[in-house]
mmCIF file of N, CA and C in Angstrom:
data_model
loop_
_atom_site.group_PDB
_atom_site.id
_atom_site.type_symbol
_atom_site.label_atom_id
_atom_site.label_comp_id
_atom_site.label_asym_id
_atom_site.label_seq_id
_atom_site.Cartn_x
_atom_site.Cartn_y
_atom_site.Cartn_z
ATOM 1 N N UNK Z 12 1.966 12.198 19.598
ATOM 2 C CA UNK Z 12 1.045 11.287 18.969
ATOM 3 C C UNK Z 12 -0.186 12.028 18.449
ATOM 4 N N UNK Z 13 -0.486 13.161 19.033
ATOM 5 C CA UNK Z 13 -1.780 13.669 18.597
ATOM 6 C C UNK Z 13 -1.481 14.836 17.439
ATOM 7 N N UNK Z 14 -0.385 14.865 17.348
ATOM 8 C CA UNK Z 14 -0.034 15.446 15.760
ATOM 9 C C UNK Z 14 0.128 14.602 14.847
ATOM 10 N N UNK Z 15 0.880 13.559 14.918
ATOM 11 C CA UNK Z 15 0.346 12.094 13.999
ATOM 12 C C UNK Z 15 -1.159 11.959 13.904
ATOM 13 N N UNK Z 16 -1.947 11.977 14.610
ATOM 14 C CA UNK Z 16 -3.127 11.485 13.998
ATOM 15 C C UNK Z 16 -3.651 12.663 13.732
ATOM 16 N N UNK Z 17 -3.421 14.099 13.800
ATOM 17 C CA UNK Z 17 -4.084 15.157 13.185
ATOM 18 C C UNK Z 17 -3.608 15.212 11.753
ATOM 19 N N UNK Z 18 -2.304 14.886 11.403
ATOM 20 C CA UNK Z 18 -1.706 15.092 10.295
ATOM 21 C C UNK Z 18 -2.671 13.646 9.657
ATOM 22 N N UNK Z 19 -2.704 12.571 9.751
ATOM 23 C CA UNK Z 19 -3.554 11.597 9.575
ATOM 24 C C UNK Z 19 -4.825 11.872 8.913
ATOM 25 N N UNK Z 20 -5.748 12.715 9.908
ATOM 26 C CA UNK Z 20 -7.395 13.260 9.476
ATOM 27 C C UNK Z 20 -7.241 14.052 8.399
ATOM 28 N N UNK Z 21 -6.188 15.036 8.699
ATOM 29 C CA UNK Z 21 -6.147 15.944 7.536
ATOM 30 C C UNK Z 21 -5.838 15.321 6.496
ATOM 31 N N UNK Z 22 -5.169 14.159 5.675
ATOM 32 C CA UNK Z 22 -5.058 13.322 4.553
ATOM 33 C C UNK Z 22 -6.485 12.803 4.496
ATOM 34 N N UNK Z 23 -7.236 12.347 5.279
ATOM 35 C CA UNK Z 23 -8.496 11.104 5.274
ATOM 36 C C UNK Z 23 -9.187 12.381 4.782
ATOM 37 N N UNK Z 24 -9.341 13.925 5.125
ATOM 38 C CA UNK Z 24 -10.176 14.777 4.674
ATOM 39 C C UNK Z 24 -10.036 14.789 2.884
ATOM 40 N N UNK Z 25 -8.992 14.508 2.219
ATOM 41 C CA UNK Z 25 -8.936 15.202 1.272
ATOM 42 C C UNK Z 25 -9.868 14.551 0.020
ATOM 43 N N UNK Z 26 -10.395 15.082 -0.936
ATOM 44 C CA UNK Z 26 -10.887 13.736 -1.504
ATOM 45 C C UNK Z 26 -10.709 12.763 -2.611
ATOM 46 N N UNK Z 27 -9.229 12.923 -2.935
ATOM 47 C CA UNK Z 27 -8.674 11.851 -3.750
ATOM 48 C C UNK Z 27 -8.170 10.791 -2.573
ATOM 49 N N UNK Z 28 -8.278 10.632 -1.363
ATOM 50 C CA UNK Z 28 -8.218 9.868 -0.654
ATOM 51 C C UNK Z 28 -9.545 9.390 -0.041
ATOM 52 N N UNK Z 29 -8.762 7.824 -0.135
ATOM 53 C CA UNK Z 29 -9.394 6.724 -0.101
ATOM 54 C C UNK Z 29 -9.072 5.779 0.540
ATOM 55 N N UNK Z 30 -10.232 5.154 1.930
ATOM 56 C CA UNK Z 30 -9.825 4.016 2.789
ATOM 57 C C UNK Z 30 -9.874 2.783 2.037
ATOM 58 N N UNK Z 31 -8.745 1.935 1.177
ATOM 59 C CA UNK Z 31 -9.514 0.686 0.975
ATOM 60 C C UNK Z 31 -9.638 -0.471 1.789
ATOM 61 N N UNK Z 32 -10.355 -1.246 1.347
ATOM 62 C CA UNK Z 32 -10.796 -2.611 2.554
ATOM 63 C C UNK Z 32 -10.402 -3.855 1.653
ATOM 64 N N UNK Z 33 -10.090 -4.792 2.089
ATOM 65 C CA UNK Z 33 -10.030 -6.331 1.217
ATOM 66 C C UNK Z 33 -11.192 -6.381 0.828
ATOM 67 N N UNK Z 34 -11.398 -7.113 -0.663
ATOM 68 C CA UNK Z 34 -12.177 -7.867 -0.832
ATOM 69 C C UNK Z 34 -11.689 -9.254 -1.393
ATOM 70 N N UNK Z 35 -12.537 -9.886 -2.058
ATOM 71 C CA UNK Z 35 -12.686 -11.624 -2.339
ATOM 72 C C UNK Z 35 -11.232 -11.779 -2.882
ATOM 73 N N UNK Z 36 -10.731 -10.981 -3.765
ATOM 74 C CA UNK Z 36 -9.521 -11.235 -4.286
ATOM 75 C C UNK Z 36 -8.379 -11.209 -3.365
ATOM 76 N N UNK Z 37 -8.329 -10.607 -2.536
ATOM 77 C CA UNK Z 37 -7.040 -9.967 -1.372
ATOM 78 C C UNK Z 37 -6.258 -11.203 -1.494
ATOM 79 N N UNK Z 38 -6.586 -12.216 -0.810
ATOM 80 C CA UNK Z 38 -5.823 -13.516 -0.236
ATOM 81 C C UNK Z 38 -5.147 -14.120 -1.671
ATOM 82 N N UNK Z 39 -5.748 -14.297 -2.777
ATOM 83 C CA UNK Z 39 -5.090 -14.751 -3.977
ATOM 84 C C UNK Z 39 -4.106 -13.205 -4.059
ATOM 85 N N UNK Z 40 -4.162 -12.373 -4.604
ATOM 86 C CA UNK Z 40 -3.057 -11.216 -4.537
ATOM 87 C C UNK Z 40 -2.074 -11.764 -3.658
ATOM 88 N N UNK Z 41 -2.595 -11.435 -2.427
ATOM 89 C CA UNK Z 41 -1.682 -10.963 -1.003
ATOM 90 C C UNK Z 41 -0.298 -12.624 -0.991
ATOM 91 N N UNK Z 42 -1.158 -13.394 -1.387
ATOM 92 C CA UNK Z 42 -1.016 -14.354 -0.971
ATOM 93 C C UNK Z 42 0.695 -14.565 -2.606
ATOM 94 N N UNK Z 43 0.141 -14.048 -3.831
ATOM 95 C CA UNK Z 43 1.175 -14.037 -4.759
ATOM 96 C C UNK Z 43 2.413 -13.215 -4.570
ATOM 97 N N UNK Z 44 1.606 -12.089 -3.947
ATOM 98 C CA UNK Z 44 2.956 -10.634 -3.992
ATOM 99 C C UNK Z 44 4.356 -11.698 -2.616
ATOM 100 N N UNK Z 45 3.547 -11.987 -1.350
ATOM 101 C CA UNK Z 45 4.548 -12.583 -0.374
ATOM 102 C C UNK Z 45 5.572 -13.976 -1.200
ATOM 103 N N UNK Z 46 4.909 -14.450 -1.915
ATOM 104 C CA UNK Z 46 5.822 -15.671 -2.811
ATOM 105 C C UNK Z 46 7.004 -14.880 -4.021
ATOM 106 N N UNK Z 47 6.537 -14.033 -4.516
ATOM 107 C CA UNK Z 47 6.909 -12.730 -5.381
ATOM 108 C C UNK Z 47 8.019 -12.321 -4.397
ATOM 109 N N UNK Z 48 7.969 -11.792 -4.201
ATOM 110 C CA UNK Z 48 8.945 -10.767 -3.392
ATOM 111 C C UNK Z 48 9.644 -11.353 -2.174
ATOM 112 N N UNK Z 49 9.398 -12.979 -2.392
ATOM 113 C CA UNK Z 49 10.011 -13.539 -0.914
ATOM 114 C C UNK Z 49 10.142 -12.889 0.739
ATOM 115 N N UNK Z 50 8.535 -12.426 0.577
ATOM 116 C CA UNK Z 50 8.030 -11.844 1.924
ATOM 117 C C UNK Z 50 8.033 -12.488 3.415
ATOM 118 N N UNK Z 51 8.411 -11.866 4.317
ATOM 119 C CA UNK Z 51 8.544 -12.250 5.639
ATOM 120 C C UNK Z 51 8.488 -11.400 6.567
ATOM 121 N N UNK Z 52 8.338 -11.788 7.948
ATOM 122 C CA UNK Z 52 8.902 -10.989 8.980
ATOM 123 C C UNK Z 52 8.007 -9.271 9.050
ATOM 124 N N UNK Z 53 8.387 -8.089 9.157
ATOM 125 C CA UNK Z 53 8.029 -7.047 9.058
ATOM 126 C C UNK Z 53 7.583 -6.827 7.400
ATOM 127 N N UNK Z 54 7.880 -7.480 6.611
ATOM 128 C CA UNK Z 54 7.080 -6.887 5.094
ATOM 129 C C UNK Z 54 6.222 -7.480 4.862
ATOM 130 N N UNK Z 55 5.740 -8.340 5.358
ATOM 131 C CA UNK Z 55 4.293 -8.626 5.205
ATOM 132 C C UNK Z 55 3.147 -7.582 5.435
ATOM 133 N N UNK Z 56 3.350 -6.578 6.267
ATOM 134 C CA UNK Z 56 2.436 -5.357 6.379
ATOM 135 C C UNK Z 56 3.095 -4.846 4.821
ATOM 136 N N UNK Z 57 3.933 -4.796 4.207
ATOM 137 C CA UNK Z 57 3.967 -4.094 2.860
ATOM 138 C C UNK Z 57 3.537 -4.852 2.170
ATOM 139 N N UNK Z 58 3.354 -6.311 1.887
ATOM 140 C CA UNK Z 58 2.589 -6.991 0.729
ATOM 141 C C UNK Z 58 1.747 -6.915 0.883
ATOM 142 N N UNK Z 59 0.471 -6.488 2.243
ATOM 143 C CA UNK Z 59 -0.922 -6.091 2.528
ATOM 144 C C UNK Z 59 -1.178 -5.168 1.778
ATOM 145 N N UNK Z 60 -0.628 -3.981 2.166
ATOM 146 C CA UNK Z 60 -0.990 -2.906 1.219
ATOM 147 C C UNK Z 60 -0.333 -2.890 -0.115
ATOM 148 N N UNK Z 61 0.053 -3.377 -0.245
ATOM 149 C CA UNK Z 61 0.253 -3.363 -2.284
ATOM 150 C C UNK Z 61 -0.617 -4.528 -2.605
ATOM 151 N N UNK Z 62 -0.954 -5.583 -1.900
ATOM 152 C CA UNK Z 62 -2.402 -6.358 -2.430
ATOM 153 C C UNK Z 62 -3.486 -5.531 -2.411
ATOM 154 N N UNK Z 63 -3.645 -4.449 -1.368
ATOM 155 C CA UNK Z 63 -4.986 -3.788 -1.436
ATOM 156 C C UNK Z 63 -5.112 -2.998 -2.382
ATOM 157 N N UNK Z 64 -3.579 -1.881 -2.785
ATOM 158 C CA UNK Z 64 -3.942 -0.979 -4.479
ATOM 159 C C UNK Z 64 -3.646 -2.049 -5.104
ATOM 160 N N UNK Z 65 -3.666 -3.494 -5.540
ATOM 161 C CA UNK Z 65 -3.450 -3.496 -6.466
ATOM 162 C C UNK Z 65 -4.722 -4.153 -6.851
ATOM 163 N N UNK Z 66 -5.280 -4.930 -5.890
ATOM 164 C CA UNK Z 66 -6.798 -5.038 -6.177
ATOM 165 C C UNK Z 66 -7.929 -3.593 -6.298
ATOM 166 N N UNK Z 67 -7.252 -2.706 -5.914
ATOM 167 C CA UNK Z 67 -8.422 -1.448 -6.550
ATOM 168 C C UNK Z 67 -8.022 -0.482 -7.265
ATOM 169 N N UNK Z 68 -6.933 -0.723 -7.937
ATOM 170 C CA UNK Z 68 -6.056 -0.341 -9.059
ATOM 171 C C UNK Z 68 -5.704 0.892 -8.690
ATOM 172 N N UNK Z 69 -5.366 1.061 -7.314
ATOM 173 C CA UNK Z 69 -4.792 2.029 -6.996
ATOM 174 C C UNK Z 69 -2.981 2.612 -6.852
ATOM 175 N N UNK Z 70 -2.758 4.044 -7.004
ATOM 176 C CA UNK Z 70 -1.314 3.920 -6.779
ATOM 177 C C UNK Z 70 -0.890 4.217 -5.229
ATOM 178 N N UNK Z 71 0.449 3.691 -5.312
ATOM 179 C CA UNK Z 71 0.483 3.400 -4.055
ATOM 180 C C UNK Z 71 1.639 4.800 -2.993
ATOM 181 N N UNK Z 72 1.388 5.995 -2.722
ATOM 182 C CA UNK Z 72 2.208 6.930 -2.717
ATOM 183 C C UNK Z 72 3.329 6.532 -1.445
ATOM 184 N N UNK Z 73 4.341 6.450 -1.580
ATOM 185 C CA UNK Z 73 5.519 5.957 -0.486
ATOM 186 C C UNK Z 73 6.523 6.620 -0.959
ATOM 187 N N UNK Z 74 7.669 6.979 -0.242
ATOM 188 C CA UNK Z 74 8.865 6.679 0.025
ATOM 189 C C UNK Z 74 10.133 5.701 0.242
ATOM 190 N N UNK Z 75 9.171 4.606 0.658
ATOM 191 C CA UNK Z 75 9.690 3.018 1.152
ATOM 192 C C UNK Z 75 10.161 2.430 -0.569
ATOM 193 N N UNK Z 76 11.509 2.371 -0.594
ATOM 194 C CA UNK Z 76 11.932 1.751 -1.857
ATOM 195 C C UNK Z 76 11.571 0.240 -1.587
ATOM 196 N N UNK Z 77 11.176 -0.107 -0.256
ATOM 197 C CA UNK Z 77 11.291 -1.770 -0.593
ATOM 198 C C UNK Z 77 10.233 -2.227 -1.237
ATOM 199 N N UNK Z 78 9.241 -1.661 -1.576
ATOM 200 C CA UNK Z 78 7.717 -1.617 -2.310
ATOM 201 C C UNK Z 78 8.041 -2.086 -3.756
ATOM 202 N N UNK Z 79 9.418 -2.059 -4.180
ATOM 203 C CA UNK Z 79 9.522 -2.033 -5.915
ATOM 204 C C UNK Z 79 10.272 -3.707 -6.057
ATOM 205 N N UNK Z 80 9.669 -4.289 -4.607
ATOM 206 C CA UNK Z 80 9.631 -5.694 -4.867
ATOM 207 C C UNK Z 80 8.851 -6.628 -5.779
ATOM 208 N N UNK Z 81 7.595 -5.481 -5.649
ATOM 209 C CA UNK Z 81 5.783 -6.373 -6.082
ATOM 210 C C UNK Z 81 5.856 -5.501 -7.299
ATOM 211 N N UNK Z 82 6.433 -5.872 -8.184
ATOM 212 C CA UNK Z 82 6.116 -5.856 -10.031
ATOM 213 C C UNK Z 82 4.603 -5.156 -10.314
ATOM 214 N N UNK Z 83 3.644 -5.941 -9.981
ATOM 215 C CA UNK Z 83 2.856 -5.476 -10.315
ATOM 216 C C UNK Z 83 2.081 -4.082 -9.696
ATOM 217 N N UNK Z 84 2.713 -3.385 -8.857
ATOM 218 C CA UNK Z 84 2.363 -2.359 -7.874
ATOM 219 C C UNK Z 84 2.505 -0.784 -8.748
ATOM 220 N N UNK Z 85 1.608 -0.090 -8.831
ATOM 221 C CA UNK Z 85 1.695 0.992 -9.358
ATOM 222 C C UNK Z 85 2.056 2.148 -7.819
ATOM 223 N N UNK Z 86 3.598 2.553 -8.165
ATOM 224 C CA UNK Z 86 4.149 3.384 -6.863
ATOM 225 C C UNK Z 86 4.078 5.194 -7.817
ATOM 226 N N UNK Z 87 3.955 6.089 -6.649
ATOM 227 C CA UNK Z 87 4.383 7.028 -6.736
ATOM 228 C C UNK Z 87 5.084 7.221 -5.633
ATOM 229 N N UNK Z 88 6.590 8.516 -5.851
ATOM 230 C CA UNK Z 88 6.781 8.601 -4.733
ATOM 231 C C UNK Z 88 6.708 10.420 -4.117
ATOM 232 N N UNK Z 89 6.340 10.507 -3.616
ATOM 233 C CA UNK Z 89 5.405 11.959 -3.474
ATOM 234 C C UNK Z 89 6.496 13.276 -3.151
ATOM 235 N N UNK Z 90 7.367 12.883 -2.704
ATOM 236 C CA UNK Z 90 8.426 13.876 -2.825
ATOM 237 C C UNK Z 90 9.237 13.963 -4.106
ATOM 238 N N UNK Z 91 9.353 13.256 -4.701
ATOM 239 C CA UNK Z 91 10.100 13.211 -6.226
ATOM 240 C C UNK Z 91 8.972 13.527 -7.552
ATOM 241 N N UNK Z 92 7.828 13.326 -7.204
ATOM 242 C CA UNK Z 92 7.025 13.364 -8.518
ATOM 243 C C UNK Z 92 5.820 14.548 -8.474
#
């Protein structure tokens, strides 16, 4: 576990990274992408974070193909690109 969160800091160090937070919009997003993508169960933590880049027009770097549910989500995927 304490190499997970070292590998962790070392990303939070870099500085094209970025913590985002909800704002006013989140719940209208969050709330479209789960109707969108007929969200449930365990992917609701993935319609969180594709409401959060997509309210700060961020891309979203994954591996997780199930992400190319939410249309409007700008993905990279960091081993292929």
């Amino acid at each position: 576990m304490k190499e997970a969160v070292e590998i962790v800091e070392d990303l939070l160090a870099q500085p094209q990274v970025k913590i985002l937070l909800p704002t006013e919009k989140h719940w209208k997003i969050f709330s479209d992408l789960v109707i969108e993508g007929q969200t449930g169960g365990v992917m609701m933590m993935d319609a969180h974070l594709a409401a959060l880049a997509i309210e700060h027009g961020a891309t979203l770097a994954t591996t997780d193909r199930d992400f190319v549910r939410f249309s409007k989500l700008k993905m990279t995927n960091p081993l292929l690109d």
